[in-house]
CSV table of C-alpha atoms in Angstrom, one decimal:
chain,number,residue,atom,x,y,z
W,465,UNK,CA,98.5,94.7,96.5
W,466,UNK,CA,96.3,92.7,98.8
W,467,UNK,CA,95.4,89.1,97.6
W,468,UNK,CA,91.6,88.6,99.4
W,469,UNK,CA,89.4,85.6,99.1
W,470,UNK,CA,85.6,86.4,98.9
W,471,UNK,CA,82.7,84.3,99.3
W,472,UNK,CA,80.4,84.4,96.7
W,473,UNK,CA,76.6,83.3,96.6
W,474,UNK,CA,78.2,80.2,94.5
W,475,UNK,CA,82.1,80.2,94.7
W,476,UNK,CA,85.2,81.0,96.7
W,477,UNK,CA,86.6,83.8,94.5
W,478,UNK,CA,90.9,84.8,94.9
W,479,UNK,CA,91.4,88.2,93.8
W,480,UNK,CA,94.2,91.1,94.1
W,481,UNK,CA,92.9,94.5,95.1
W,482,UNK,CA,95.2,97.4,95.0
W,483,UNK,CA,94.3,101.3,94.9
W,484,UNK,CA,91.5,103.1,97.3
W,485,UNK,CA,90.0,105.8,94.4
W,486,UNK,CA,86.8,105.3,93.2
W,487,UNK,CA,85.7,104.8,90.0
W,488,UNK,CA,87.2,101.3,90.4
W,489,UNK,CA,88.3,98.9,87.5
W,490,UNK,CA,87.2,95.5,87.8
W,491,UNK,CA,89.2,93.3,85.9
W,492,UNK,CA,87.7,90.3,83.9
W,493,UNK,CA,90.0,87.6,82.6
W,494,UNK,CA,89.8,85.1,79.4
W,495,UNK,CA,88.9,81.5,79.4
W,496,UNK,CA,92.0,79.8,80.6
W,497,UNK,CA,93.7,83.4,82.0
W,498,UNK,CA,93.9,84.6,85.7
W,499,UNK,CA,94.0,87.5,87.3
W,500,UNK,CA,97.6,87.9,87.1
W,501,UNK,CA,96.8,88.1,83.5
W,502,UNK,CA,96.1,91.8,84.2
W,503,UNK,CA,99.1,92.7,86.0
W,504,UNK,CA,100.9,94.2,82.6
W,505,UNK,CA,98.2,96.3,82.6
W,506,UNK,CA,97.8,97.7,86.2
W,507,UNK,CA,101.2,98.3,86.4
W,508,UNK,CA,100.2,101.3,84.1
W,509,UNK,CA,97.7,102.7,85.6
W,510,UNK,CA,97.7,105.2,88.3
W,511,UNK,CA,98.8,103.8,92.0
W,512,UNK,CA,95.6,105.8,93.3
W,513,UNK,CA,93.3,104.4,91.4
W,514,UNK,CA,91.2,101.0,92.9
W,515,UNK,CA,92.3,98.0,90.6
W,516,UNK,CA,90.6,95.0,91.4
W,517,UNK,CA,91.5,91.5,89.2
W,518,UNK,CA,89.0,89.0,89.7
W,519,UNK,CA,90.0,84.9,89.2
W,520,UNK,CA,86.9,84.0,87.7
W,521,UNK,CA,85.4,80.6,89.6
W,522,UNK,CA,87.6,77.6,88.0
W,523,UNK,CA,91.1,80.1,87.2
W,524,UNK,CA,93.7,81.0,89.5
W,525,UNK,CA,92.5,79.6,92.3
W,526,UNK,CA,88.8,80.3,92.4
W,527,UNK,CA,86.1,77.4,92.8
W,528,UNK,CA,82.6,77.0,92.0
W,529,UNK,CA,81.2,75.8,95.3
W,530,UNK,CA,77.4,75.6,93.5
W,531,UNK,CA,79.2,73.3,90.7
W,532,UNK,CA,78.0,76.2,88.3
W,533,UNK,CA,80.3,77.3,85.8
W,534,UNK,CA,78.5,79.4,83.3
W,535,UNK,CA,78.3,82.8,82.2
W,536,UNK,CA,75.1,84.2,84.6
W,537,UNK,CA,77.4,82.6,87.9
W,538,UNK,CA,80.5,84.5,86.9
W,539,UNK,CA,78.6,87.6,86.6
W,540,UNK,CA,76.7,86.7,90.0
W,541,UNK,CA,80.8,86.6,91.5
W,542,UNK,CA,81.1,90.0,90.3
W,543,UNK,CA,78.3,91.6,92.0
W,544,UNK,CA,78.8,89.8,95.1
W,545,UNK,CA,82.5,91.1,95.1
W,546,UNK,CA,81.3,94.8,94.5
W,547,UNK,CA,78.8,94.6,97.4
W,548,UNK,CA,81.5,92.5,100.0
W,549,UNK,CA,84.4,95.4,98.9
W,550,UNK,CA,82.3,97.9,99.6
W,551,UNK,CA,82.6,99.4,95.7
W,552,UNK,CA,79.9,102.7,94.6
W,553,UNK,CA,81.1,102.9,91.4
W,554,UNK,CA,83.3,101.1,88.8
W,555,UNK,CA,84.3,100.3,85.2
W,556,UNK,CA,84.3,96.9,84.1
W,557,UNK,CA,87.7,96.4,81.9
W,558,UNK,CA,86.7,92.4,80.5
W,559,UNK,CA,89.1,90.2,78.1
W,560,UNK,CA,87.1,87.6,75.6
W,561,UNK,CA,85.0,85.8,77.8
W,562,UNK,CA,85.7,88.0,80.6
W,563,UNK,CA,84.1,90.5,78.0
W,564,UNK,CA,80.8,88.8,78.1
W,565,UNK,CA,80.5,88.6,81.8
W,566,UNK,CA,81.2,92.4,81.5
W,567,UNK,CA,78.3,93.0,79.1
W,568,UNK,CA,76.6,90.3,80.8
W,569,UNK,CA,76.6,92.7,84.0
W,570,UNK,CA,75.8,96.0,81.5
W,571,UNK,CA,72.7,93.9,80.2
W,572,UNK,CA,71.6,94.0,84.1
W,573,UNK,CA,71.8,97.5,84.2
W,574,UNK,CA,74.3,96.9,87.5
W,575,UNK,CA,74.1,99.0,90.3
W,576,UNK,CA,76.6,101.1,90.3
W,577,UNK,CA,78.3,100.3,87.2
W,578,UNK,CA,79.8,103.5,85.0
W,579,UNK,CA,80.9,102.0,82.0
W,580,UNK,CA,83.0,99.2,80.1
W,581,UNK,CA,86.5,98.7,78.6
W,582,UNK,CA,86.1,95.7,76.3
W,583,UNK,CA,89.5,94.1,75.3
W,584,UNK,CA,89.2,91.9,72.3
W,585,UNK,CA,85.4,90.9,73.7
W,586,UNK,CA,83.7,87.9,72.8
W,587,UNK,CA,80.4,89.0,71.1
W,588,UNK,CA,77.5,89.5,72.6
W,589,UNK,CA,75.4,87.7,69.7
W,590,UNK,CA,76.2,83.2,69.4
W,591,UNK,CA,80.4,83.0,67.9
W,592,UNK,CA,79.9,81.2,64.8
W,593,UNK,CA,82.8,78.3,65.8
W,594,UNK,CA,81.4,74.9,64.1
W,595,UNK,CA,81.3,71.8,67.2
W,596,UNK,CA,84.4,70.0,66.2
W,597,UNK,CA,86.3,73.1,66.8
W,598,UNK,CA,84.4,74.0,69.9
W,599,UNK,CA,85.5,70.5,70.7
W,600,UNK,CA,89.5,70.8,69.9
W,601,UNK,CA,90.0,73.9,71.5
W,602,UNK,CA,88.7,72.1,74.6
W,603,UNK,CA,91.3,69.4,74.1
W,604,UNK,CA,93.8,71.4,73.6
W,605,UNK,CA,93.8,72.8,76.9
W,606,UNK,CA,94.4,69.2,78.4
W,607,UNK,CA,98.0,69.5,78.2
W,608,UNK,CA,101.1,71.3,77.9
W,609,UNK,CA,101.5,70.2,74.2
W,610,UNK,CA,98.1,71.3,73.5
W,611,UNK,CA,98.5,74.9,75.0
W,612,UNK,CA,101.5,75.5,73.0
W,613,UNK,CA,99.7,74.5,70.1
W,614,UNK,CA,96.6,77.1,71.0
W,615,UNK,CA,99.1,79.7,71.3
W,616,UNK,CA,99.8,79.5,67.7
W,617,UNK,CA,96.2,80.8,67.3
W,618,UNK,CA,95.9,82.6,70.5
W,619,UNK,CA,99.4,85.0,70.8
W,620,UNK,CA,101.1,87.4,68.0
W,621,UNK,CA,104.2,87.7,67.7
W,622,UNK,CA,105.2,90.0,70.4
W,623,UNK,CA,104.1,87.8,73.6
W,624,UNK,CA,107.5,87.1,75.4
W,625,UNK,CA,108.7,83.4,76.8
W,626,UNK,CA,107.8,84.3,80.3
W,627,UNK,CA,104.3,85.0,79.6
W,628,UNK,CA,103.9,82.1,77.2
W,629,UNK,CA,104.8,79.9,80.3
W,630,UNK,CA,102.2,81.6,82.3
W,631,UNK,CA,99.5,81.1,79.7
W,632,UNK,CA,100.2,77.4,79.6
W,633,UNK,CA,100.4,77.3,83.8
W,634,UNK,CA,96.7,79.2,84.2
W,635,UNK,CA,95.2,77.1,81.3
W,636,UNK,CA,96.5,74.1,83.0
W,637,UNK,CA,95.7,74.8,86.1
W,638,UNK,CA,91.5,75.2,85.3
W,639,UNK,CA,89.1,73.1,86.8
W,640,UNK,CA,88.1,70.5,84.1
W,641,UNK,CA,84.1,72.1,84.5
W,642,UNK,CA,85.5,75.4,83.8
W,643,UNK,CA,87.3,74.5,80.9
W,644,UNK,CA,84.3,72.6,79.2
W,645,UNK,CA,81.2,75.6,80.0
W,646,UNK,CA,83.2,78.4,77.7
W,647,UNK,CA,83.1,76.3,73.9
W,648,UNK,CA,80.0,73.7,75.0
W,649,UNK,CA,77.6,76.7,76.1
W,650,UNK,CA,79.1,80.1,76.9
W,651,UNK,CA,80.1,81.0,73.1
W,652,UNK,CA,76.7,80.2,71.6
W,653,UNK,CA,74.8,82.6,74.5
W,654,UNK,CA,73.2,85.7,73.1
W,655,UNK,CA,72.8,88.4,75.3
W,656,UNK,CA,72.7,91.0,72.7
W,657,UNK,CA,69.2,91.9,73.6
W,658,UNK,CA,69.3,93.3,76.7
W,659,UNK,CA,72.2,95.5,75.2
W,660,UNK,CA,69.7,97.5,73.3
W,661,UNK,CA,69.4,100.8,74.7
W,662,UNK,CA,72.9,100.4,77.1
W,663,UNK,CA,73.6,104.1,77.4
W,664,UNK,CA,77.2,104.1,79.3
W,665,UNK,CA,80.3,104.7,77.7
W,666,UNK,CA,82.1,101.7,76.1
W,667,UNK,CA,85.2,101.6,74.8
W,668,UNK,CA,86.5,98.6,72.8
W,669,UNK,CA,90.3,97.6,72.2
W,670,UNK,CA,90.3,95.1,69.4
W,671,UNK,CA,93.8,93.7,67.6
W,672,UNK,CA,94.9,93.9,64.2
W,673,UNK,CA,96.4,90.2,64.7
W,674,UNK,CA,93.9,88.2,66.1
W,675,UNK,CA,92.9,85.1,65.3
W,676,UNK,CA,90.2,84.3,67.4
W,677,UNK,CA,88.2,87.4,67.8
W,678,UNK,CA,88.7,88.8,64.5
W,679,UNK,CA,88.9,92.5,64.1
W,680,UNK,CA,87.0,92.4,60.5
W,681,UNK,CA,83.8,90.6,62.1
W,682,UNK,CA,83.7,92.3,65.4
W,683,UNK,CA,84.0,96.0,64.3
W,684,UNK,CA,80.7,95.7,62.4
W,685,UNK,CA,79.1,93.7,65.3
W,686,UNK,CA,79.2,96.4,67.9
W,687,UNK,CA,79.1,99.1,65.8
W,688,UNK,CA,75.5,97.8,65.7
W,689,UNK,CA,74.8,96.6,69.0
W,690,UNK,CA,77.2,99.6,70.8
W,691,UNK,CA,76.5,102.1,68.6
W,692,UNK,CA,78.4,104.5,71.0
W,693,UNK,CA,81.0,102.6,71.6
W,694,UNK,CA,84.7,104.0,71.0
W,695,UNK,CA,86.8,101.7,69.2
W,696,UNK,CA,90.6,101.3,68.1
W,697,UNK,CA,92.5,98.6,67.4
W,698,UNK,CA,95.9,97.7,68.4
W,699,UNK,CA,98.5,97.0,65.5
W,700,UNK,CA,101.0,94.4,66.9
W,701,UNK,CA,99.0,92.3,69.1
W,702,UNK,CA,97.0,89.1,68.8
W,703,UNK,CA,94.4,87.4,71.1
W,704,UNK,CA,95.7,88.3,74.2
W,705,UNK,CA,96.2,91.8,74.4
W,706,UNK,CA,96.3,92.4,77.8
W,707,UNK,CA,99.3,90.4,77.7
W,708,UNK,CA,101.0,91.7,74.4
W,709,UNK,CA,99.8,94.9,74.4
W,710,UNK,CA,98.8,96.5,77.8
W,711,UNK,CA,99.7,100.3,76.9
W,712,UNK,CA,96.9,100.1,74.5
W,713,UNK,CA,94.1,98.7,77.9
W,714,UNK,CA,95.9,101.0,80.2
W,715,UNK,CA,94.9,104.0,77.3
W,716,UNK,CA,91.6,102.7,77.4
W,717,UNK,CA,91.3,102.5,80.5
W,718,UNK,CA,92.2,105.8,80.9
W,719,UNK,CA,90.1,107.2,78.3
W,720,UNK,CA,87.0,106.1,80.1
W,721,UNK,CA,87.7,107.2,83.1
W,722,UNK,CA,88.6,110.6,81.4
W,723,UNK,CA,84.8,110.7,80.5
W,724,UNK,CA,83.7,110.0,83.7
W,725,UNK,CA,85.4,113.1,85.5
């Protein structure tokens, strides 16, 4: 694995790159995750294959050097990556927010993109989450105290005490403007128009246990906005899949780039 730094239009962006085949996954991280949140998950996928896990501007390392911390700029990182790697074709594999970004990108119709892996996605339509929550889920990434709290909400019961640790080091370590854009504007953006019409292949990973993107509203959601999507649902993890259940991404993963051979 080779840990580059790329230079964005907006933002210095750290990211591990492993693997030379082509299609290439591009992975997308949640608010307060890194790309090291992937690593579960690349660790199961073929050595071959081009893995590349993104710290979105404000995580891991990354920094907005435009100031800009919103959805449109992350998916601006992503294309600048592609084009500075070099990358013809690739499968977006995105995590909550990094979810958006990732349909964000499909919206655009992106050069060279071949399809998605969505992994407990944020919606593509405004999450109905009332202010003063918005508001204490930004607080409770202020401290350790208030990450171990989120985790309550955020992790099942199957995410071990190593990875709990790491959760509460990436959240902490967030730029304070990266923290805020995700609950003050980037969960009530709607993008689900320029989904209409997407006609790559999708497939969706959501989890029987979570809290925060709730199986029950989301299956429903993109069965109307992705009507073609593929969708299965994980039946131990919570929130963060990719963390507490990365056989079920890695299948995913695999499945889609099944359909692209």
């Amino acid at each position: 694995m080779t840990t580059r730094t790329i230079q964005t239009r907006g933002a210095e962006i750290v990211l591990d790159d492993t693997g030379e085949a082509e299609p290439a996954l591009i992975f997308l991280h949640y608010w307060g995750g890194s790309a090291r949140t992937w690593s579960p998950v690349v660790a199961r996928l073929p050595d071959g294959a081009r893995k590349v896990a993104i710290n979105q501007r404000g995580w891991g390392g990354s920094r907005a050097t435009d100031g800009a911390y919103d959805l449109q700029a992350l998916g601006d990182d992503v294309m600048d990556i592609v084009e500075t790697l070099g990358i013809g074709r690739y499968v977006l594999v995105g995590h909550s927010m990094g979810g958006k970004v990732a349909q964000i990108l499909a919206g655009r119709r992106a050069r060279g993109l071949l399809g998605l892996v969505l992994v407990a996605p944020a919606p593509p339509t405004p999450m109905q989450v009332p202010s003063d929550v918005r508001t204490s889920m930004l607080a409770s990434y202020q401290s350790r105290e208030g990450v171990i709290a989120a985790l309550k909400v955020l992790a099942g019961p199957t995410l071990g005490d190593a990875q709990r640790e790491q959760v509460i080091e990436d959240t902490l370590r967030g730029d304070p403007d990266a923290k805020r854009s995700w609950p003050e504007s980037g969960m009530l953006v709607d993008i689900s128009g320029a989904l209409a019409g997407l006609d790559l292949p999708v497939e969706i990973v959501l989890a029987e246990h979570d809290q925060v993107e709730r199986e029950t509203v989301l299956r429903p959601l993109f069965s109307n906005h992705l009507p073609g999507a593929t969708i299965t649902t994980d039946p131990v993890a919570g929130h963060l899949v990719p963390l507490e259940a990365p056989q079920a991404v890695a299948a995913a993963c695999a499945r889609l780039l099944a359909r692209l051979h």
